[in-house]
Short mmCIF file of C-alpha atoms and ligand atoms in Angstrom, two decimals:
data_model
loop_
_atom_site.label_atom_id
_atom_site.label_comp_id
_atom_site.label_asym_id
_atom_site.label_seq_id
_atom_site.Cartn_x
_atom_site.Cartn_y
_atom_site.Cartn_z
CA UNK A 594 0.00 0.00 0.00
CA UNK A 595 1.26 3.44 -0.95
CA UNK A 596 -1.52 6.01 -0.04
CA UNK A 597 0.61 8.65 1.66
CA UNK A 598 -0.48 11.58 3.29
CA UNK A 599 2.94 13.13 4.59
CA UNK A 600 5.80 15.32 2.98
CA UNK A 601 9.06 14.01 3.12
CA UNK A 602 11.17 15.69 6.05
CA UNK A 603 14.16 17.00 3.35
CA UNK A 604 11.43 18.77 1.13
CA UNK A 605 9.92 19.94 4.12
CA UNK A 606 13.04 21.62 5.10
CA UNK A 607 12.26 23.68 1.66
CA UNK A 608 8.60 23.96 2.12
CA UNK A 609 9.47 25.70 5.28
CA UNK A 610 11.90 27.95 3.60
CA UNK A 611 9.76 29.26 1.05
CA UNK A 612 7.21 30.19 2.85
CA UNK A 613 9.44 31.80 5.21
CA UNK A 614 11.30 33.32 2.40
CA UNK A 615 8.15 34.65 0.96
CA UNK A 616 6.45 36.03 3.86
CA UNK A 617 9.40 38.09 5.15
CA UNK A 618 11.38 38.88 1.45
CA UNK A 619 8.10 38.69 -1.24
CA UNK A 620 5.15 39.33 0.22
CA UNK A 621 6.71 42.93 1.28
CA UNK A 622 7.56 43.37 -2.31
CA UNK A 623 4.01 43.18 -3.29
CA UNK A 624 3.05 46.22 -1.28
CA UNK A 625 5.71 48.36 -3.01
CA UNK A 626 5.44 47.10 -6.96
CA UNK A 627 2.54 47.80 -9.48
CA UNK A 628 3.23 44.71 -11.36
CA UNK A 629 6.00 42.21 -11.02
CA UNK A 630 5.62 41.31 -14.96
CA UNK A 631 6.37 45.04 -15.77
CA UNK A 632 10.21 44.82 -16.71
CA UNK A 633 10.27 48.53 -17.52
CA UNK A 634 9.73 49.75 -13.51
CA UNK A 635 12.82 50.42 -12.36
CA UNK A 636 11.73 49.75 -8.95
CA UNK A 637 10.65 46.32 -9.68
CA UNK A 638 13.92 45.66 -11.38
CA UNK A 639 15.96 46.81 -8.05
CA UNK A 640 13.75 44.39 -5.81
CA UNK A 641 12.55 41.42 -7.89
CA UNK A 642 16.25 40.23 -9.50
CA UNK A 643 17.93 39.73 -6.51
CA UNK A 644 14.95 37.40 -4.72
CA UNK A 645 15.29 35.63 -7.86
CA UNK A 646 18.91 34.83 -7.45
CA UNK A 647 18.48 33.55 -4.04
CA UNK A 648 15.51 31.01 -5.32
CA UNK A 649 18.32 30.58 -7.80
CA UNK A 650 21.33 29.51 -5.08
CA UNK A 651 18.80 27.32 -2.95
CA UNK A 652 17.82 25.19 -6.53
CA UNK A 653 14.54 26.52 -6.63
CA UNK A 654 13.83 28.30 -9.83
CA UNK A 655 11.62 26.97 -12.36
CA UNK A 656 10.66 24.01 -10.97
CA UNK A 657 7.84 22.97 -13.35
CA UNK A 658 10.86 22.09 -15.98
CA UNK A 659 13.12 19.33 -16.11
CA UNK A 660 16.65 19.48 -15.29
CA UNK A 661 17.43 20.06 -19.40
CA UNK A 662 15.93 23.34 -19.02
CA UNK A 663 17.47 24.59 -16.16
CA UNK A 664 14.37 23.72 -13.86
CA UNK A 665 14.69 20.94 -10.91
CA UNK A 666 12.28 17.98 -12.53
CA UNK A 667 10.81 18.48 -9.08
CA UNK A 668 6.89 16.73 -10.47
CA UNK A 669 3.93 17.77 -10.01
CA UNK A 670 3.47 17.26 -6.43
CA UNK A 671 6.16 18.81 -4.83
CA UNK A 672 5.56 21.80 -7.47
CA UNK A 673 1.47 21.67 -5.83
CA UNK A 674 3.07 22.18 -2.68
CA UNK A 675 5.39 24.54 -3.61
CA UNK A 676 2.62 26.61 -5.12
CA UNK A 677 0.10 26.83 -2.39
CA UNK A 678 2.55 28.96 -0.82
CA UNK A 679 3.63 31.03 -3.84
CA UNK A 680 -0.53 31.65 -4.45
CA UNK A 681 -0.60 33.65 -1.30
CA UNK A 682 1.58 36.48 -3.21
CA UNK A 683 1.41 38.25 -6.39
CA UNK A 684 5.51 38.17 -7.02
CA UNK A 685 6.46 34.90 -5.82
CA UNK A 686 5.64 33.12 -9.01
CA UNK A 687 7.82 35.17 -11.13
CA UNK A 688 10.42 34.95 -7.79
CA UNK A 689 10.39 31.73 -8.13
CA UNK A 690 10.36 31.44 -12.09
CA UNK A 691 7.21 29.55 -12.49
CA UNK A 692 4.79 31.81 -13.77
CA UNK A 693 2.06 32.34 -16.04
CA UNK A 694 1.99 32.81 -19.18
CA UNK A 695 5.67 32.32 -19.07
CA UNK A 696 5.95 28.35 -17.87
CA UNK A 697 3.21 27.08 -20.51
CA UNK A 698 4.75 29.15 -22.95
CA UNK A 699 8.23 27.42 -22.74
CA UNK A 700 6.76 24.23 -22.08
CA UNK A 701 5.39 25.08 -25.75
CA UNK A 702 9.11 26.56 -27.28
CA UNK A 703 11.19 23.26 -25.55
CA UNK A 704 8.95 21.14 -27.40
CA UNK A 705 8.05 22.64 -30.60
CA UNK A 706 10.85 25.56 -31.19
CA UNK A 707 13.62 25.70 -33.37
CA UNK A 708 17.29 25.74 -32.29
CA UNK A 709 16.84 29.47 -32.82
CA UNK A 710 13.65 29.74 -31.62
CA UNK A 711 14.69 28.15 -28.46
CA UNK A 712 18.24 30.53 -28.53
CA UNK A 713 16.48 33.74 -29.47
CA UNK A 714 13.30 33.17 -26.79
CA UNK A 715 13.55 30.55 -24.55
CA UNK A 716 17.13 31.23 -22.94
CA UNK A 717 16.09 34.81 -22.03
CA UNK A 718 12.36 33.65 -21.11
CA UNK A 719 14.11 31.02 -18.60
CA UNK A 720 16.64 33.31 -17.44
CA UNK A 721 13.77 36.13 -17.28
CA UNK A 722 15.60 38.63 -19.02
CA UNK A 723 12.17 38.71 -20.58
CA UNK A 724 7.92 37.98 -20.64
CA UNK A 725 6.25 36.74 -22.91
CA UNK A 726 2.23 36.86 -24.03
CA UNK A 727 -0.49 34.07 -24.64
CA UNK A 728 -2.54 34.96 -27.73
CA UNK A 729 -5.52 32.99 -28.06
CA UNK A 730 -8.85 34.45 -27.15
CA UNK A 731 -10.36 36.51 -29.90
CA UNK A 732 -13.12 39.42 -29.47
CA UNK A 733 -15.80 37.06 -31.14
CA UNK A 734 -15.15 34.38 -28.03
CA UNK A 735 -12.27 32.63 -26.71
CA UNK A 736 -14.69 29.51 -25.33
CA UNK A 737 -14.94 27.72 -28.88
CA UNK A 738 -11.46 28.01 -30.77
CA UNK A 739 -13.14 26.30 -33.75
CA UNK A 740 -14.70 29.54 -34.62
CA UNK A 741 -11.67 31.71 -34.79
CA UNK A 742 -11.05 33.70 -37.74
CA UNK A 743 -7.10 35.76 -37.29
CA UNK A 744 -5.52 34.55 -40.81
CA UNK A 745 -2.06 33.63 -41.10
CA UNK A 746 -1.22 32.50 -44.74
CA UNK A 747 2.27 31.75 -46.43
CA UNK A 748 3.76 33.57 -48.32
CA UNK A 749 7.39 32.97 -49.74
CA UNK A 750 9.39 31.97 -46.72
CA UNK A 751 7.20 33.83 -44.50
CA UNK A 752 4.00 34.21 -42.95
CA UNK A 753 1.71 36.67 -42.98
CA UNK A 754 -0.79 37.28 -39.68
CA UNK A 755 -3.81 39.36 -39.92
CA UNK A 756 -6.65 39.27 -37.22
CA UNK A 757 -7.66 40.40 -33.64
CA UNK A 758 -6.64 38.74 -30.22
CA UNK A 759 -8.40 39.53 -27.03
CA UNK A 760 -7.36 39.39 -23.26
CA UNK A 761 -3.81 38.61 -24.31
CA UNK A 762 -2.49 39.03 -20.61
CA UNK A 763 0.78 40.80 -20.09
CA UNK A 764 1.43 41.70 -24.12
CA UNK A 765 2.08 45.07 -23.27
CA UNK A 766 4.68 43.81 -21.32
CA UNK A 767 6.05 40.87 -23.17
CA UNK A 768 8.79 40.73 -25.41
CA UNK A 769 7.15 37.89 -27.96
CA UNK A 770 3.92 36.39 -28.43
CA UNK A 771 2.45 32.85 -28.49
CA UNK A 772 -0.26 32.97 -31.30
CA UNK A 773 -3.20 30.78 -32.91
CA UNK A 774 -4.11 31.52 -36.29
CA UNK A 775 -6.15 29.72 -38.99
CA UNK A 776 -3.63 28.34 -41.59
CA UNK A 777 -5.85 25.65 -42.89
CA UNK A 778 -9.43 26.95 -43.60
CA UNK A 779 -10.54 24.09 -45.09
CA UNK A 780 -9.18 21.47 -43.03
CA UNK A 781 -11.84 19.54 -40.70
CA UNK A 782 -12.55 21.76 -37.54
CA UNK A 783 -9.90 21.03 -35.20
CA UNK A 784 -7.09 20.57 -38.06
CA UNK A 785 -7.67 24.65 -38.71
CA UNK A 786 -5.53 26.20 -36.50
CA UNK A 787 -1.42 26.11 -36.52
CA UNK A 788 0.82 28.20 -33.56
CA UNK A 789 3.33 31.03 -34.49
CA UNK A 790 6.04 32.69 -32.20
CA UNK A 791 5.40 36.47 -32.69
CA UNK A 792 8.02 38.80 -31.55
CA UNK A 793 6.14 41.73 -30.29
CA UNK A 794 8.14 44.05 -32.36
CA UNK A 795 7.48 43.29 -35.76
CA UNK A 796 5.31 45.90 -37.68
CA UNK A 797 1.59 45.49 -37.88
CA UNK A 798 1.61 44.09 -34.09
CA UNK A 799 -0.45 47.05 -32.33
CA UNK A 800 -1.67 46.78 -28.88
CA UNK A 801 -5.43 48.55 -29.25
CA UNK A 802 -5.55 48.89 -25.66
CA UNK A 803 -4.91 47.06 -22.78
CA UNK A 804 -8.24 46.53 -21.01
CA UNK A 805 -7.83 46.11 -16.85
CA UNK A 806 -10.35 43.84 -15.04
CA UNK A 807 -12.61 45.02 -12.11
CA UNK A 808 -10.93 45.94 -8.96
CA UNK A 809 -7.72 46.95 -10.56
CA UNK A 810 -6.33 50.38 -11.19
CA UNK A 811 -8.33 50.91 -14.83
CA UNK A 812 -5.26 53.26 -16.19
CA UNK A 813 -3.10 50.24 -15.63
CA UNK A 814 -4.82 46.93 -17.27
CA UNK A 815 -3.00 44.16 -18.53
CA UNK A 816 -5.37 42.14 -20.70
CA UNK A 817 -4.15 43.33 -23.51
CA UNK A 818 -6.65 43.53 -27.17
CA UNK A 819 -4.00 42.68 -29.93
CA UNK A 820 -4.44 43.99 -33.66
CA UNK A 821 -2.39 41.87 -36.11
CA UNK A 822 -2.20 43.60 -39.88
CA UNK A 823 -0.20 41.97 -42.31
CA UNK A 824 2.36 40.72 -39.68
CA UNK A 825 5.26 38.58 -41.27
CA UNK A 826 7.26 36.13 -39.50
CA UNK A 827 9.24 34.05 -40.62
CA UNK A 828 8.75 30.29 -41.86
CA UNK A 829 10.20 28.74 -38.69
CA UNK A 830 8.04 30.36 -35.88
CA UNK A 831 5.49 28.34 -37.02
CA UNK A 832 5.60 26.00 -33.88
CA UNK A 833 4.69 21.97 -35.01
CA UNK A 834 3.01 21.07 -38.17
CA UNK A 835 0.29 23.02 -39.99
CA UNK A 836 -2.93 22.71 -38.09
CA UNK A 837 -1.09 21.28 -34.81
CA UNK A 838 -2.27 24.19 -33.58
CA UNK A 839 -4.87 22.48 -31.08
CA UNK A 840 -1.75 19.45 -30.01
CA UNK A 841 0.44 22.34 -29.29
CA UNK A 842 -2.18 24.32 -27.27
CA UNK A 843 -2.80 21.04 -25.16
CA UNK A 844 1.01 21.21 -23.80
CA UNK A 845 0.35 24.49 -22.21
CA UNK A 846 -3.28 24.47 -20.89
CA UNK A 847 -2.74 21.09 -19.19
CA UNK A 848 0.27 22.26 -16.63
CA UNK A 849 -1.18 25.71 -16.99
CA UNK A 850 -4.32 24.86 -15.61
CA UNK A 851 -3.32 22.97 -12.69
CA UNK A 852 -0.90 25.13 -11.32
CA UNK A 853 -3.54 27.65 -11.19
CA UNK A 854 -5.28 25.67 -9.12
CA UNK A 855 -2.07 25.19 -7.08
CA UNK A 856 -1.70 28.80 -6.72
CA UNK A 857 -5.48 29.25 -6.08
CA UNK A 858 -4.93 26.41 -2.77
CA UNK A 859 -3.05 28.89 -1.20
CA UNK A 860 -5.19 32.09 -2.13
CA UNK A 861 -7.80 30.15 -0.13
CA UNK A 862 -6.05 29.00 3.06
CA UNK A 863 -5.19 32.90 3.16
CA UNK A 864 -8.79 33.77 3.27
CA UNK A 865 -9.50 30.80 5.71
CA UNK A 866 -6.39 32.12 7.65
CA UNK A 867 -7.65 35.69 8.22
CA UNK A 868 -10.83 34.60 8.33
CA UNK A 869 -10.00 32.73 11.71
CA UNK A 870 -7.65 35.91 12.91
CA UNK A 871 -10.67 38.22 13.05
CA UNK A 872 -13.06 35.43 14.47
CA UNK A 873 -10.85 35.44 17.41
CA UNK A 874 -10.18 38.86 17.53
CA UNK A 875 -13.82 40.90 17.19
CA UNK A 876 -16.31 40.51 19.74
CA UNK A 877 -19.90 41.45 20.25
CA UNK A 878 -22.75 40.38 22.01
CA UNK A 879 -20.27 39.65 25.02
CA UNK A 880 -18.64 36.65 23.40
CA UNK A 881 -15.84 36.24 19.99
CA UNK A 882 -17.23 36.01 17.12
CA UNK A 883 -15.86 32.59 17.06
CA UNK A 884 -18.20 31.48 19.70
CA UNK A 885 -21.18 32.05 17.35
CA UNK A 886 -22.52 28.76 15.75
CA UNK A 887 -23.39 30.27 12.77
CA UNK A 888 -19.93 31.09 12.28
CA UNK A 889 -18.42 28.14 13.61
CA UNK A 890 -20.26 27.09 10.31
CA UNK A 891 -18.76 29.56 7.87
CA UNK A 892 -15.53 28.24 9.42
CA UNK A 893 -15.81 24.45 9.46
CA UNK A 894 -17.58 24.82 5.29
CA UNK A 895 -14.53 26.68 4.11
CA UNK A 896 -12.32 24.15 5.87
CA UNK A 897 -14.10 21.58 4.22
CA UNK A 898 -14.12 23.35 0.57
CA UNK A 899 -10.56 24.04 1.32
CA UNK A 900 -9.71 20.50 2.35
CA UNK A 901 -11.14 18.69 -0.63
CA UNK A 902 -10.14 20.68 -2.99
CA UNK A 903 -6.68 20.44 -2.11
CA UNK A 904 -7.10 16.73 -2.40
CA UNK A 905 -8.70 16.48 -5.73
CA UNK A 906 -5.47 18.73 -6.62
CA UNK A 907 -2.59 17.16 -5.01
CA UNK A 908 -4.56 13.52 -6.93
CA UNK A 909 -4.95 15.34 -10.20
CA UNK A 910 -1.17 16.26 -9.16
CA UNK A 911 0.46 12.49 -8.99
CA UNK A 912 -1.58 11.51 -11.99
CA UNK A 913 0.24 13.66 -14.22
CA UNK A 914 3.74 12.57 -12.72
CA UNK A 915 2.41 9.04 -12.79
CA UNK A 916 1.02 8.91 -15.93
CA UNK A 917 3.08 11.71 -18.04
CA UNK A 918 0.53 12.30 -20.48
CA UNK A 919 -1.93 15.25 -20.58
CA UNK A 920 -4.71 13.73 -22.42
CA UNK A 921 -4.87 10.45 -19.83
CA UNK A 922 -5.76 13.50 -16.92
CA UNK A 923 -7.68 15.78 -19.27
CA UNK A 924 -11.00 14.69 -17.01
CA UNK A 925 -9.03 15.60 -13.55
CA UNK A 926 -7.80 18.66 -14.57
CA UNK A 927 -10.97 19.61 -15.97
CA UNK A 928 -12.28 18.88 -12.33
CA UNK A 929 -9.93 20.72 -10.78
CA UNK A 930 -10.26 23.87 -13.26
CA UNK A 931 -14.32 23.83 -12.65
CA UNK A 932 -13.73 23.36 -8.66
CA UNK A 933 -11.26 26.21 -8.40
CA UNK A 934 -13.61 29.44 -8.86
CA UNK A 935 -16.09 28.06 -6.39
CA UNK A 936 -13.97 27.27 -3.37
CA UNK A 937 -12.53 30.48 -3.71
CA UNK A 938 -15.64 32.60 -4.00
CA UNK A 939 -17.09 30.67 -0.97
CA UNK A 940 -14.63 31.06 1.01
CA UNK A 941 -13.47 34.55 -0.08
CA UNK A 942 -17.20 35.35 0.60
CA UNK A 943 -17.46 34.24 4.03
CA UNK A 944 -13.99 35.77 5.08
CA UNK A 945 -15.26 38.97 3.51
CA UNK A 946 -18.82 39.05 5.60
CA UNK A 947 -16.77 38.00 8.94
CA UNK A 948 -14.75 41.24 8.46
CA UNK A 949 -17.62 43.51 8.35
CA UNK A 950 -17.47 47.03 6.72
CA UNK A 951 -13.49 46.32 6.79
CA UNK A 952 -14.06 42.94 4.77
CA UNK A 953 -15.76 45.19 1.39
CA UNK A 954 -13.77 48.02 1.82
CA UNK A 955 -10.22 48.57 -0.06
CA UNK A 956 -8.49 48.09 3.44
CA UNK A 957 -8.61 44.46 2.81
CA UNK A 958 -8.18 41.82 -0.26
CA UNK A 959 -11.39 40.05 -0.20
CA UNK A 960 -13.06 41.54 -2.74
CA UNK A 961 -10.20 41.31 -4.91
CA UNK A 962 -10.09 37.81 -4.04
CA UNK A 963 -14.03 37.44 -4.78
CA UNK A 964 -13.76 39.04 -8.12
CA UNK A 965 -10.42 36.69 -8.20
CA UNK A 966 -12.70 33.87 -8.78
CA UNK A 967 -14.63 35.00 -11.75
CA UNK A 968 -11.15 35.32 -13.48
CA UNK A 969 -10.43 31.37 -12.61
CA UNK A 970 -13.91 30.74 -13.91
CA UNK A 971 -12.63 31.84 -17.38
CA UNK A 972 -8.74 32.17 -18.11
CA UNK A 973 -7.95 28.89 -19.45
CA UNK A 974 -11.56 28.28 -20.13
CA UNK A 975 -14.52 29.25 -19.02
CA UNK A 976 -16.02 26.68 -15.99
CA UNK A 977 -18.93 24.93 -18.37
CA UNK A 978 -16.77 23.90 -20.91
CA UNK A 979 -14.29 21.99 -18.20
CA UNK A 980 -17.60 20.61 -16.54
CA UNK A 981 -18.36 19.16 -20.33
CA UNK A 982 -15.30 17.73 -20.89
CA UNK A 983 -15.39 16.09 -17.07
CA UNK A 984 -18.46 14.85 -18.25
CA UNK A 985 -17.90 13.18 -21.32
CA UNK A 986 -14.50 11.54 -19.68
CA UNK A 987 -16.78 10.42 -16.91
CA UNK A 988 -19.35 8.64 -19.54
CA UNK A 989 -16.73 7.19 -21.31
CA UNK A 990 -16.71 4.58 -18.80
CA UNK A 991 -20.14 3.94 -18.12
CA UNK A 992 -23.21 2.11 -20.55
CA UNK A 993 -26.63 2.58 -20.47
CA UNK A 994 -28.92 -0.28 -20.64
CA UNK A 995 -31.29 -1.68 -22.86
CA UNK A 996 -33.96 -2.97 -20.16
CA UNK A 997 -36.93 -0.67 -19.41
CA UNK A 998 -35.27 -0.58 -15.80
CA UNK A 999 -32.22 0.70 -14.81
CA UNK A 1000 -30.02 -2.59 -13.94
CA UNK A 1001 -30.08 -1.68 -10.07
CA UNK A 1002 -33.67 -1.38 -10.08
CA UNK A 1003 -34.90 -3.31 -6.95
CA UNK A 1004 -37.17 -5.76 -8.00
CA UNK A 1005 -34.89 -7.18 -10.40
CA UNK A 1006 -32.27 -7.69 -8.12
CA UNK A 1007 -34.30 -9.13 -5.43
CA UNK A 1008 -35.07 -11.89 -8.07
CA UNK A 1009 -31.76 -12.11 -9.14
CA UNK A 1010 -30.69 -12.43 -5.65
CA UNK A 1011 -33.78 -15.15 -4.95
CA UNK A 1012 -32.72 -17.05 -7.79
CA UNK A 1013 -29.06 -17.46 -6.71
CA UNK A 1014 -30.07 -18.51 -3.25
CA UNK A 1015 -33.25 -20.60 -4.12
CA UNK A 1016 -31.91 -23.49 -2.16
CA UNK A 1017 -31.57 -22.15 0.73
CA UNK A 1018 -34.62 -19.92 0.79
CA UNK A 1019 -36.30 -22.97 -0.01
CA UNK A 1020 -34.64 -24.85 3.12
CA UNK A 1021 -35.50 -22.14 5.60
CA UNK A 1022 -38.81 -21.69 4.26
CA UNK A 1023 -38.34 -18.02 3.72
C1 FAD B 1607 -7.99 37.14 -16.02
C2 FAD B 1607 -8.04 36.54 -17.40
C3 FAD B 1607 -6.84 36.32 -18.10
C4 FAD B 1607 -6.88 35.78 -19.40
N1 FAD B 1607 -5.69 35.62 -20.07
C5 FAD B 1607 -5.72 35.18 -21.36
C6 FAD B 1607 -4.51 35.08 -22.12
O1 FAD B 1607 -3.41 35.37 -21.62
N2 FAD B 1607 -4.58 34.70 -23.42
C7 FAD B 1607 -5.78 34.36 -24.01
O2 FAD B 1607 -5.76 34.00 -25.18
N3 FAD B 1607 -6.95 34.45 -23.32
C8 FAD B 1607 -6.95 34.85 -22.02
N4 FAD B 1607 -8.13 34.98 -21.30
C9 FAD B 1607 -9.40 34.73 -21.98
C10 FAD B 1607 -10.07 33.42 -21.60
O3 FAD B 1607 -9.38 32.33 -22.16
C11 FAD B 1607 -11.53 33.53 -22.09
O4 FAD B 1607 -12.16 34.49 -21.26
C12 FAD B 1607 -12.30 32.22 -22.03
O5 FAD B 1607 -11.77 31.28 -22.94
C13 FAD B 1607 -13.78 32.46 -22.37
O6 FAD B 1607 -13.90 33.15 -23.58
P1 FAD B 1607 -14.79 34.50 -23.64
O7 FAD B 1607 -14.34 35.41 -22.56
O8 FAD B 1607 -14.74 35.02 -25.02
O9 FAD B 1607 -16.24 34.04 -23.26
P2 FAD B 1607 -17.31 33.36 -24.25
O10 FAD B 1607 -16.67 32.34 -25.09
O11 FAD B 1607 -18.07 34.44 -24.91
O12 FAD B 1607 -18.22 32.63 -23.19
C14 FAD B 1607 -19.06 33.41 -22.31
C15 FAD B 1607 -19.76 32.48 -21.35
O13 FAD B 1607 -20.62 31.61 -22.05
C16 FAD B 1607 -20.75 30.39 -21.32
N5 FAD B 1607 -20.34 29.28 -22.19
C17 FAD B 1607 -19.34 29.26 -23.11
N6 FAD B 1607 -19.26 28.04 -23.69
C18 FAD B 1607 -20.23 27.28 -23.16
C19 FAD B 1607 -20.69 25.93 -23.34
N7 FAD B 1607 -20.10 25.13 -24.24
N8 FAD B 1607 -21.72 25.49 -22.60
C20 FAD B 1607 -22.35 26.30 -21.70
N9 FAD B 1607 -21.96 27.58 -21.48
C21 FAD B 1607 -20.92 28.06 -22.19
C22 FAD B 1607 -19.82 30.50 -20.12
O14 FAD B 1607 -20.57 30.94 -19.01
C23 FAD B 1607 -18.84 31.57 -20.55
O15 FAD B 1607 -18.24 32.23 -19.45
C24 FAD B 1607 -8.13 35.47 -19.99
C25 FAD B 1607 -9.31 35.67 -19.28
C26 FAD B 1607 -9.29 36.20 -18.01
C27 FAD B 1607 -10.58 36.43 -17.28
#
């Protein structure tokens, strides 16, 4: 029997100096920053760099990639629990060198990029000289890729981009972008698409604006709406075959779902955390708050939430380092991706009422947090369309029936069952 429950004592030694590292070194940075994918803020270049070359001297950094690329080939369960601390802070990921977009997108350039591809944007994206942008989502709808229309047809040794992306987070800050585009119009519906390596400064790549999502300074967004007109790239940042475009997608969304959720494990237990602080701390009525059994509810529920969430992702976790193969998991990480935004609402929710007129107001994260779970409800797909494909992995292993009855249906197995033990009914007179 191997069902463990327990971290092994040497990672625990680094468990326990992350999240001491980040509490007293990152967490402070977050306060100070605007945003710690901005290479262009001077103060973020003074205080992020050197936390990075510390994660650096203690083996840390990148540890979602293997040894080949400069990562630790740490799995996915050590990198679950390395995550629920880094979710807790807005810089740690990019501390730590494990960030989004960043880690799908060189998951997607070690795979499918050229030795120059790799030289000219993976080296510096791994060393994080530079960020990089996920292009996807178009203004139409991100939700069915099928129906995507940007254009990018050959011509010569080049190819030529023309369309619309939407939401591309962090372009305005990135130094190349990861794009879909239809190359194969009349190929059957998920044979359409093909993925191109766009450096962000080739002409005809124009940022329209970059649209900022509730709860954020609106002067500053980050989602950036992408206008592509008669961009050419060359032949070789075309990344796999023509129409691959789907197969390639698949090598990003798969880790880059689940480490969300990793992230998002963390985000909760802070909630739960301060939740329990002010529970213990306010009073009224003569008694704490955390006397109340209607709180005591809104504690143990968000425990709970918490709990089996964290489960389902530390599972979905050690299936992907046991199996090694996206498409075997699709059906748990689909579970974890339509879990995520409702354990954090919930729980957000309740730390939020607990805190009063402090919990709303922009003295405290929960609202952030709250709104925080819309945006897991649709980056990386939007919650239905992860509880479809749970769904149809879930029916793949079941039948229906031909009988009128369902197969468990009472009566029938009572016979059955009075059948099989006829003789001895028979001898007791029952
Ligand atoms: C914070 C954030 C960051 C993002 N970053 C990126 C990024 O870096 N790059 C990128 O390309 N995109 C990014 N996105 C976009 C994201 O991938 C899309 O929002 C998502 O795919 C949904 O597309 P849509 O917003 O166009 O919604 P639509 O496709 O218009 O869907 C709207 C709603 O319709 C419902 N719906 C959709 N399909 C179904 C269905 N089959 N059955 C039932 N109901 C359905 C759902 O409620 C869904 O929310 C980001 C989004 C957010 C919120």
């Amino acid at each position: 029997m191997t069902w463990e429950f327990e971290t092994d004592p040497e990672f625990q030694t680094e468990l326990d100096w992350i999240d001491d590292f980040v509490r007293t070194e990152v967490e402070p940075v977050d306060m100070v920053i605007e945003h710690a994918w901005d290479m262009s803020d001077p103060l973020r270049q003074r205080l992020i760099p050197p936390l990075q070359a510390r994660v650096r001297e203690r083996g840390l950094w990148a540890c979602h990639l293997g040894p080949a690329l400069g990562g630790q080939g740490f799995g996915q369960v050590k990198l679950a629990l390395m995550n629920e601390i880094l979710g807790r802070s807005h810089s740690a990921p990019i501390v730590f060198g494990c960030h989004a977009p960043d880690s799908g997108n060189s998951e997607i350039l070690a795979h499918y990029g050229s030795d120059l591809l790799k030289k000219t944007y993976l080296e510096p994206l791994l060393r994080q000289e530079i960020v990089s942008a996920y292009s996807m989502t178009e203004p139409r709808g991100g939700s069915d890729p099928t129906g995507f229309v940007t254009r990018a047809e050959r011509d010569g040794d080049e190819w030529v981009i023309n369309g619309e992306k939407w939401f591309s987070s962090h372009a305005n800050f990135a130094s190349f972008l990861i794009l879909l585009a239809v190359t194969e119009p009349e190929a059957e519906r998920h044979r359409r698409l093909s993925m191109f390596v766009v450096p962000a400064g080739t002409p005809g790549v124009e940022i329209v604006r970059n649209v900022g999502v509730y709860g954020h300074d609106p002067a500053h967004g980050t989602h950036s709406y992408v206008r592509y007109t008669n961009v050419r790239v060359p032949a070789d940042h075309l990344l796999g075959g023509r129409g691959d475009g789907f197969i390639v997608a698949q090598t990003r969304l798969g880790g880059g779902r689940i480490h969300h959720a990793m992230r998002t494990v963390g985000l909760v237990k802070q909630a739960l955390d301060m939740m329990c602080e002010r529970v213990l701390s306010r009073s009224t009525q003569g008694e704490l708050l955390a006397r109340k059994q209607l709180v005591q509810a809104m504690i143990a529920d968000s425990w709970i939430q918490l709990e089996q969430f964290r489960l389902l992702v530390l599972r979905t976790a050690w299936r992907i380092d046991k199996y090694n193969d996206y498409q075997r998991v699709r059906g748990d990480i689909s579970a974890v991706k339509a879990a995520m935004p409702k354990v954090l609402h919930d729980v957000a929710s309740r730390a939020l009422q607990l805190h009063g007129s402090l919990g709303v107001s922009h003295e405290m994260p929960f609202a952030s947090m709250v709104l925080e779970s819309f945006h897991m409800g649709l980056a990386d797909g939007a919650t239905e369309v992860h509880q479809i494909t749970l769904a149809r992995e879930i029916l793949k292993n079941h039948r229906g029936t031909d009988g009128v009855f369902p197969t468990t249906h009472l009566p029938l197995r009572r016979a059955e069952a009075r059948d099989r033990f006829a003789d001895v009914l028979a001898e007791l007179g029952s």
